[in-house]
Coordinates of C-alpha atoms and ligand atoms in Angstrom, one line a residue:
M1 CA 109.5 -14.9 106.0
R2 CA 110.2 -14.6 109.7
S3 CA 107.5 -13.3 111.4
K4 CA 107.9 -9.8 113.4
S5 CA 108.9 -9.9 116.9
H6 CA 106.1 -8.9 119.1
I7 CA 106.7 -6.7 121.9
A8 CA 104.2 -5.5 124.5
V9 CA 104.7 -2.3 126.3
I10 CA 103.0 -1.7 129.6
G11 CA 102.3 2.1 130.3
A12 CA 102.0 4.9 127.8
G13 CA 103.7 7.5 130.0
A14 CA 106.9 9.6 128.9
F15 CA 109.0 6.2 128.9
G16 CA 106.5 3.6 127.6
G17 CA 105.1 5.8 125.0
W18 CA 108.4 6.7 123.4
T19 CA 109.7 3.1 123.6
A20 CA 106.7 1.8 121.9
L21 CA 107.2 4.3 119.0
H22 CA 110.8 3.5 118.9
L23 CA 110.2 -0.2 118.8
L24 CA 107.9 0.2 116.0
R25 CA 110.3 2.3 114.0
R26 CA 112.6 -0.8 114.4
S27 CA 110.3 -2.9 112.6
A28 CA 108.6 -4.7 115.8
R29 CA 105.0 -5.4 116.2
V30 CA 104.2 -3.5 119.2
T31 CA 101.1 -3.5 121.5
L32 CA 101.0 -0.6 124.1
I33 CA 98.6 -0.8 127.0
D34 CA 97.6 1.7 129.6
A35 CA 95.4 1.5 132.7
W36 CA 94.2 4.9 132.2
G37 CA 95.5 6.4 129.1
P38 CA 98.5 8.3 128.1
G39 CA 99.4 11.3 130.5
N40 CA 96.4 10.6 132.7
S41 CA 96.1 12.7 135.9
R42 CA 97.4 9.9 138.0
S43 CA 100.5 9.1 136.2
S44 CA 104.0 10.8 136.5
S45 CA 103.6 12.3 133.0
G46 CA 100.4 13.9 133.5
G47 CA 99.7 17.5 134.0
E48 CA 100.5 20.5 131.8
T49 CA 104.2 21.1 131.5
R50 CA 107.7 19.9 132.4
I51 CA 111.3 21.4 132.1
I52 CA 113.9 20.4 129.8
R53 CA 117.3 21.7 130.8
G54 CA 121.2 20.6 130.5
T55 CA 122.3 21.8 133.8
Y56 CA 122.8 18.6 135.8
G57 CA 125.8 18.8 137.9
P58 CA 128.9 16.7 137.3
S59 CA 129.6 13.1 136.1
Q60 CA 126.3 12.2 134.6
P61 CA 124.9 11.3 131.1
Y62 CA 121.8 13.6 131.4
S63 CA 123.2 16.7 129.9
K64 CA 124.1 14.7 126.6
M65 CA 120.8 12.9 126.9
A66 CA 119.0 16.4 127.2
A67 CA 121.0 17.6 124.2
R68 CA 119.7 14.5 122.2
A69 CA 116.2 14.9 123.5
L70 CA 116.0 18.7 122.4
Q71 CA 116.8 17.5 118.8
L72 CA 114.1 14.6 119.0
W73 CA 111.5 16.6 120.7
N74 CA 112.2 19.4 117.7
E75 CA 112.2 16.8 115.0
Y76 CA 108.8 15.2 116.2
E77 CA 106.9 18.3 117.1
Q78 CA 107.7 19.4 113.4
Q79 CA 106.6 16.0 112.1
W80 CA 103.2 16.1 114.0
G81 CA 102.4 19.7 113.4
H82 CA 102.1 20.2 116.9
R83 CA 104.2 22.6 119.2
L84 CA 105.5 20.4 122.2
L85 CA 108.6 22.4 123.1
H86 CA 108.9 26.0 124.0
R87 CA 112.4 27.3 124.0
N88 CA 112.0 30.3 125.9
G89 CA 115.0 29.6 128.1
V90 CA 115.9 28.1 131.6
L91 CA 117.6 30.5 134.0
W92 CA 119.3 28.5 136.9
M93 CA 120.0 31.1 139.7
V94 CA 122.9 30.6 142.1
T95 CA 121.9 31.8 145.4
S96 CA 123.9 29.8 147.9
D97 CA 127.7 30.1 148.5
D98 CA 128.4 26.7 147.3
D99 CA 128.0 26.7 143.6
Q100 CA 129.8 23.4 143.0
F101 CA 126.9 21.9 141.3
E102 CA 126.5 24.9 138.7
R103 CA 130.2 25.2 138.2
S104 CA 130.8 21.4 137.5
S105 CA 127.8 21.9 135.1
L106 CA 129.5 24.3 132.7
P107 CA 131.8 21.6 131.2
M108 CA 129.1 19.0 130.9
L109 CA 126.9 21.5 129.1
R110 CA 129.8 22.4 126.7
E111 CA 130.4 18.8 126.0
A112 CA 127.1 18.1 125.3
G113 CA 126.4 21.1 123.0
I114 CA 123.8 22.9 124.7
A115 CA 124.0 26.7 124.3
Y116 CA 124.6 28.6 127.8
E117 CA 125.8 31.8 129.0
E118 CA 127.1 32.7 132.5
L119 CA 125.3 35.8 133.9
S120 CA 126.2 38.2 136.4
R121 CA 123.6 39.3 138.9
A122 CA 123.5 42.5 137.3
E123 CA 122.7 41.0 133.9
V124 CA 120.0 38.9 135.2
G125 CA 118.4 41.9 136.8
R126 CA 118.9 43.9 133.7
R127 CA 117.4 41.3 131.3
W128 CA 114.6 40.4 133.7
P129 CA 113.5 43.3 136.1
Q130 CA 110.6 41.5 137.4
I131 CA 113.1 39.0 139.2
N132 CA 114.4 40.3 142.7
V133 CA 118.3 39.3 142.3
E134 CA 119.5 40.7 145.6
D135 CA 120.6 37.4 146.6
V136 CA 121.6 36.0 143.2
R137 CA 125.1 35.6 142.9
W138 CA 125.3 34.4 139.3
A139 CA 123.2 32.5 137.0
I140 CA 123.5 29.9 134.2
H141 CA 121.2 30.8 131.1
E142 CA 120.3 28.0 128.6
P143 CA 118.5 29.9 125.7
Q144 CA 117.6 27.2 123.8
S145 CA 115.9 25.0 126.5
G146 CA 112.7 25.8 128.1
F147 CA 109.7 23.6 128.6
L148 CA 107.5 20.8 127.3
K149 CA 103.9 20.1 126.9
A150 CA 103.3 17.0 129.1
R151 CA 100.0 15.2 128.8
V152 CA 99.7 16.7 125.3
A153 CA 103.0 15.2 124.2
C154 CA 102.0 11.7 125.8
Q155 CA 98.8 11.9 123.7
M156 CA 100.7 13.0 120.6
V157 CA 103.2 10.0 121.0
T158 CA 100.5 7.5 121.4
K159 CA 98.5 9.1 118.4
G160 CA 101.8 8.9 116.2
F161 CA 102.2 5.3 117.5
I162 CA 98.9 4.3 116.3
A163 CA 99.2 6.3 112.9
E164 CA 102.4 4.3 112.2
G165 CA 100.7 0.9 112.8
G166 CA 101.0 0.3 116.5
E167 CA 98.2 -1.3 118.7
Y168 CA 97.0 0.8 121.7
R169 CA 94.5 -0.8 124.3
N170 CA 93.1 0.8 127.2
T171 CA 93.1 -2.1 129.8
A172 CA 95.4 -2.8 132.8
V173 CA 97.7 -5.5 133.4
L174 CA 96.5 -7.3 136.6
T175 CA 98.9 -7.4 139.6
G176 CA 100.2 -10.5 141.1
E177 CA 102.2 -13.2 139.4
L178 CA 104.2 -10.7 137.6
E179 CA 107.5 -11.9 139.2
S180 CA 107.2 -15.0 137.4
I181 CA 105.9 -14.3 133.9
K182 CA 106.4 -17.7 131.9
P183 CA 107.2 -16.8 128.2
G184 CA 104.3 -17.8 126.2
L185 CA 101.6 -17.7 128.9
G186 CA 101.0 -14.2 128.4
L187 CA 99.7 -11.3 131.1
K188 CA 96.3 -11.2 132.4
L189 CA 94.7 -8.1 131.5
S190 CA 91.4 -6.3 133.6
D191 CA 89.2 -6.9 130.5
G192 CA 89.6 -10.6 130.9
S193 CA 91.8 -11.1 128.0
K194 CA 95.3 -12.3 127.8
L195 CA 98.3 -10.6 126.1
A196 CA 101.2 -12.8 124.9
A197 CA 104.2 -11.4 123.4
D198 CA 107.7 -12.2 122.7
Q199 CA 109.1 -9.6 124.9
Y200 CA 107.5 -7.1 127.5
V201 CA 108.6 -3.7 128.5
F202 CA 107.2 -2.5 131.8
A203 CA 107.1 1.3 132.0
C204 CA 104.7 1.7 134.8
G205 CA 106.4 4.7 136.5
P206 CA 105.3 4.8 140.1
W207 CA 103.5 1.6 140.1
L208 CA 106.6 -0.5 139.2
G209 CA 107.3 -1.4 142.8
K210 CA 103.7 -2.8 143.3
L211 CA 103.8 -4.7 140.2
F212 CA 107.3 -6.2 141.0
P213 CA 107.3 -6.2 144.7
E214 CA 110.3 -8.5 145.2
T215 CA 112.6 -7.3 142.2
I216 CA 111.8 -3.6 142.8
G217 CA 109.7 -2.8 145.9
N218 CA 110.3 0.3 147.6
R219 CA 113.6 0.6 145.0
I220 CA 111.1 2.9 143.4
L221 CA 109.6 5.1 145.9
P222 CA 106.8 7.4 145.0
T223 CA 106.6 10.7 147.0
R224 CA 103.8 13.3 146.9
Q225 CA 104.7 16.7 145.1
D226 CA 102.5 19.7 145.2
V227 CA 102.4 22.2 142.2
F228 CA 100.8 25.7 142.5
F229 CA 99.6 27.9 139.9
F230 CA 99.3 31.6 140.7
G231 CA 97.2 34.0 138.6
T232 CA 99.2 36.9 137.0
P233 CA 98.0 40.7 136.9
P234 CA 95.5 41.1 134.1
G235 CA 97.2 42.2 130.8
D236 CA 100.7 41.9 132.3
D237 CA 102.8 39.6 130.3
R238 CA 106.0 40.2 132.3
F239 CA 105.4 36.5 133.9
S240 CA 104.5 34.8 130.8
A241 CA 107.0 32.6 128.6
S242 CA 107.3 35.6 126.2
K243 CA 109.0 37.6 128.7
L244 CA 110.5 35.2 131.4
P245 CA 112.4 32.0 131.0
V246 CA 111.8 28.8 133.1
W247 CA 113.7 29.3 136.4
A248 CA 115.2 27.5 139.2
D249 CA 116.8 28.4 142.4
H250 CA 119.0 25.8 144.0
R251 CA 119.5 27.0 147.5
H252 CA 118.3 25.2 150.8
R253 CA 115.3 23.7 148.8
F254 CA 115.2 23.4 145.0
I255 CA 112.4 25.7 144.0
Y256 CA 111.5 26.0 140.2
G257 CA 108.9 27.3 138.0
I258 CA 107.5 27.9 134.4
P259 CA 106.0 31.2 133.2
A260 CA 102.5 31.5 132.1
A261 CA 101.8 30.1 128.5
D262 CA 98.9 28.6 126.7
G263 CA 96.2 29.5 129.1
C264 CA 98.3 28.0 131.9
E265 CA 99.2 30.2 134.8
F266 CA 102.4 31.0 136.7
K267 CA 103.7 27.5 137.8
I268 CA 105.9 27.0 141.0
A269 CA 106.9 23.9 142.8
D270 CA 109.2 22.7 145.3
D271 CA 111.4 19.6 144.4
T272 CA 112.1 18.4 147.9
R273 CA 110.8 14.9 148.3
G274 CA 107.2 14.8 149.9
P275 CA 105.8 12.0 151.8
E276 CA 105.1 8.5 150.4
F277 CA 102.3 8.4 148.2
D278 CA 99.8 5.7 146.6
P279 CA 99.5 6.6 143.0
T280 CA 96.3 4.7 142.6
L281 CA 94.2 5.7 146.0
G282 CA 96.2 8.9 147.2
E283 CA 93.9 12.1 147.4
R284 CA 95.3 14.8 145.4
T285 CA 94.8 17.8 147.7
V286 CA 98.0 20.0 148.4
S287 CA 99.3 21.0 151.8
E288 CA 98.8 24.4 153.3
E289 CA 102.2 24.4 154.5
G290 CA 103.7 23.9 151.1
F291 CA 101.3 26.5 149.6
K292 CA 102.2 29.2 152.4
R293 CA 105.9 28.4 151.7
L294 CA 105.6 28.9 148.0
R295 CA 103.4 32.0 148.0
D296 CA 106.3 33.6 150.6
Y297 CA 109.0 32.4 148.2
M298 CA 107.1 34.0 145.2
A299 CA 106.5 37.2 147.0
Y300 CA 110.2 37.6 147.6
R301 CA 111.6 36.5 144.3
F302 CA 108.9 38.1 142.2
P303 CA 107.6 41.2 144.2
A304 CA 104.8 42.0 141.6
M305 CA 103.2 38.6 142.2
K306 CA 103.0 39.4 145.9
G307 CA 99.4 38.5 146.8
A308 CA 98.5 36.7 143.6
P309 CA 95.8 34.2 143.8
L310 CA 96.1 30.7 143.8
V311 CA 94.1 29.5 140.7
E312 CA 95.1 26.0 140.2
T313 CA 96.8 23.2 142.2
R314 CA 98.0 19.7 141.2
V315 CA 99.5 16.7 143.2
C316 CA 101.8 14.6 141.2
Q317 CA 104.4 11.9 142.4
Y318 CA 107.9 11.5 141.6
E319 CA 109.0 7.8 141.2
N320 CA 112.4 8.1 143.0
T321 CA 115.3 5.7 142.9
A322 CA 117.8 5.8 145.9
D323 CA 120.3 7.6 143.8
N324 CA 117.8 9.7 141.4
H325 CA 119.2 7.8 138.5
L326 CA 116.9 6.0 135.9
M327 CA 116.3 2.3 136.1
I328 CA 116.4 0.3 133.0
D329 CA 117.2 -3.3 133.3
R330 CA 115.9 -6.9 132.6
H331 CA 114.1 -8.8 135.2
P332 CA 116.7 -11.0 137.0
A333 CA 114.5 -14.0 136.3
A334 CA 113.2 -13.4 133.2
G335 CA 115.2 -12.3 130.1
N336 CA 112.3 -11.2 128.2
V337 CA 111.0 -8.9 130.7
W338 CA 112.2 -5.2 130.6
L339 CA 111.7 -2.8 133.6
V340 CA 112.0 0.9 132.8
G341 CA 111.2 3.8 135.2
G342 CA 112.8 5.6 138.0
G343 CA 112.4 9.1 136.4
S344 CA 113.0 10.5 139.9
G345 CA 111.6 13.9 139.2
H346 CA 113.7 14.6 136.1
G347 CA 112.5 11.9 133.5
F348 CA 110.0 13.5 131.4
K349 CA 112.5 15.4 129.0
H350 CA 114.4 12.2 128.4
G351 CA 111.2 10.4 127.2
P352 CA 112.3 10.2 123.4
V353 CA 115.9 9.2 124.3
V354 CA 114.8 6.6 126.9
G355 CA 112.6 5.2 123.9
E356 CA 115.7 4.9 121.6
I357 CA 117.7 3.3 124.2
V358 CA 115.2 0.7 125.3
A359 CA 114.3 0.1 121.9
E360 CA 118.0 -0.8 121.0
L361 CA 118.4 -2.9 123.9
V362 CA 115.2 -5.1 123.3
M363 CA 115.6 -5.4 119.7
E364 CA 119.4 -6.1 119.8
R365 CA 119.1 -8.1 123.1
K366 CA 121.8 -6.0 124.7
D367 CA 122.7 -5.1 128.2
A368 CA 121.7 -1.9 129.8
E369 CA 124.4 0.6 131.1
P370 CA 125.6 -0.5 134.5
M371 CA 124.5 2.8 136.0
F372 CA 120.8 2.1 135.2
R373 CA 120.8 -1.5 136.0
L374 CA 119.0 -3.1 139.3
E375 CA 122.3 -4.7 140.7
R376 CA 123.3 -1.3 141.9
F377 CA 120.8 -1.5 144.5
R378 CA 121.9 -4.8 146.0
P379 CA 124.2 -5.1 148.7
A380 CA 128.0 -5.6 147.3
S381 CA 128.1 -8.7 149.6
A382 CA 124.9 -10.3 147.8
Ligands
FAD401 C1 105.3 17.4 139.8 C2 106.4 16.9 138.8 C3 107.2 17.7 138.1 C4 108.1 17.1 137.3 N1 109.1 17.8 136.8 C5 109.7 17.5 135.8 C6 110.5 18.3 134.8 O1 110.3 19.5 135.2 N2 111.2 17.8 133.8 C7 111.5 16.3 133.7 O2 112.2 16.0 132.7 N3 110.7 15.7 134.5 C8 109.8 16.3 135.7 N4 109.1 15.2 136.3 C9 109.5 13.9 136.2 C10 108.7 13.1 135.1 O3 107.5 13.8 134.7 C11 108.5 11.7 135.1 O4 110.0 11.0 135.7 C12 108.3 10.9 134.0 O5 107.0 11.6 133.4 C13 107.9 9.4 134.3 O6 107.3 8.9 133.2 P1 107.1 7.3 133.3 O7 106.6 6.8 131.9 O8 108.1 6.5 133.8 O9 105.7 7.1 134.4 P2 104.2 7.4 134.0 O10 104.0 8.8 133.4 O11 103.5 7.5 135.4 O12 103.6 6.3 133.3 C14 103.2 5.1 133.8 C15 102.0 4.5 132.9 O13 101.8 3.2 133.4 C16 100.5 3.1 133.6 N5 100.2 1.9 134.5 C17 100.5 1.7 135.6 N6 100.0 0.5 136.0 C18 99.5 -0.1 135.0 C19 99.0 -1.4 134.8 N7 98.9 -2.3 135.8 N8 98.6 -1.8 133.6 C20 98.6 -0.9 132.5 N9 99.1 0.4 132.7 C21 99.6 0.6 133.9 C22 99.9 4.4 134.1 O14 98.5 4.7 133.6 C23 100.7 5.4 133.5 O15 100.2 6.2 132.5 C24 108.2 15.7 137.0 C25 107.3 14.9 137.9 C26 106.3 15.5 138.6 C27 105.3 14.6 139.4

């Protein structure tokens, strides 16, 4: 009898965890390892929540991926008996004169089969009087989209993976020499052991550039992103997920928020890329300037939240590629090494779909889609 193919997946975040689970379901033997655990506070998948939406602009694969992801999140949360997806809707407010992004999102949503409605300013104001709509021209509302539990989802995926026979180890791959992995020699781990597999999937988020300095380097650039949680008035549910959708305002800056739910308060963040950030050693203290800007914005957009106290903060990092597209490809010098990352501030929702895609590529030895490959970063003349 042929022995099962052994795949090592390094990184148990949104991309690695789901990849490991899907590989297992394709009958591989899978070892998943993580330096600090699934959804840890340093990882890009850490923290409480992430948005899932299909509004993505023109000519992109992400609306369809989000549609498939909504289906998979739904299936898996039912299987695990743990709610991970909150479908309280996503409201995308158009406040700029230029609504090309939103207009061109509509056919993509239609094609993907994601439910949406176009709302006038008056309708937005009527449905959600807690929003100041004076500068809102129109809006896209995706009633079946919403938000996901982030850290908990990563933990559930790893738990599901172990329950289905996967091996999980809390250890780190040592950096250095990874650019020249020799099949059979294995990876050196921080616990002193070695891990040899037939194929390796590195899904190390913002750490990928340091692990593969020549192949990736600053093609994945981690940037600091501040997240603020403001306290809602006592007993007032106007700013909770039962009364307010996830919202986004795509004007000079892309500001977004998730209403209070499950003991987590009113979340608000600015998608503008922050300064470069070291995911291992960076101190996670938010900037005073970011705090003031978002508190002022909140007072304008949600007048009843004016003066609300800041109750929690988080510093996370995006792992950005130059074009904000994902990176899924083989290492150019080692056909059995896969590099998966580049979520660029929007990757979490796609985790189950990225897992499906990567598992198929690895098990069927296929090539990745050109738009996700590394070669797109090389100069045309190279
Ligand atoms: C503030 C913020 C808001 C976001 N909002 C959204 C959103 O609303 N919707 C959305 O879809 N996406 C969002 N994203 C993006 C999304 O969260 C990320 O793209 C996604 O979580 C990346 O997952 P990953 O698995 O690639 O990386 P990670 O989650 O960082 O996972 C990498 C893992 O690798 C491990 N690791 C690293 N080095 C080693 C090593 N040497 N050995 C072993 N293990 C190692 C780490 O411990 C980590 O667990 C947001 C991100 C941030 C920071």
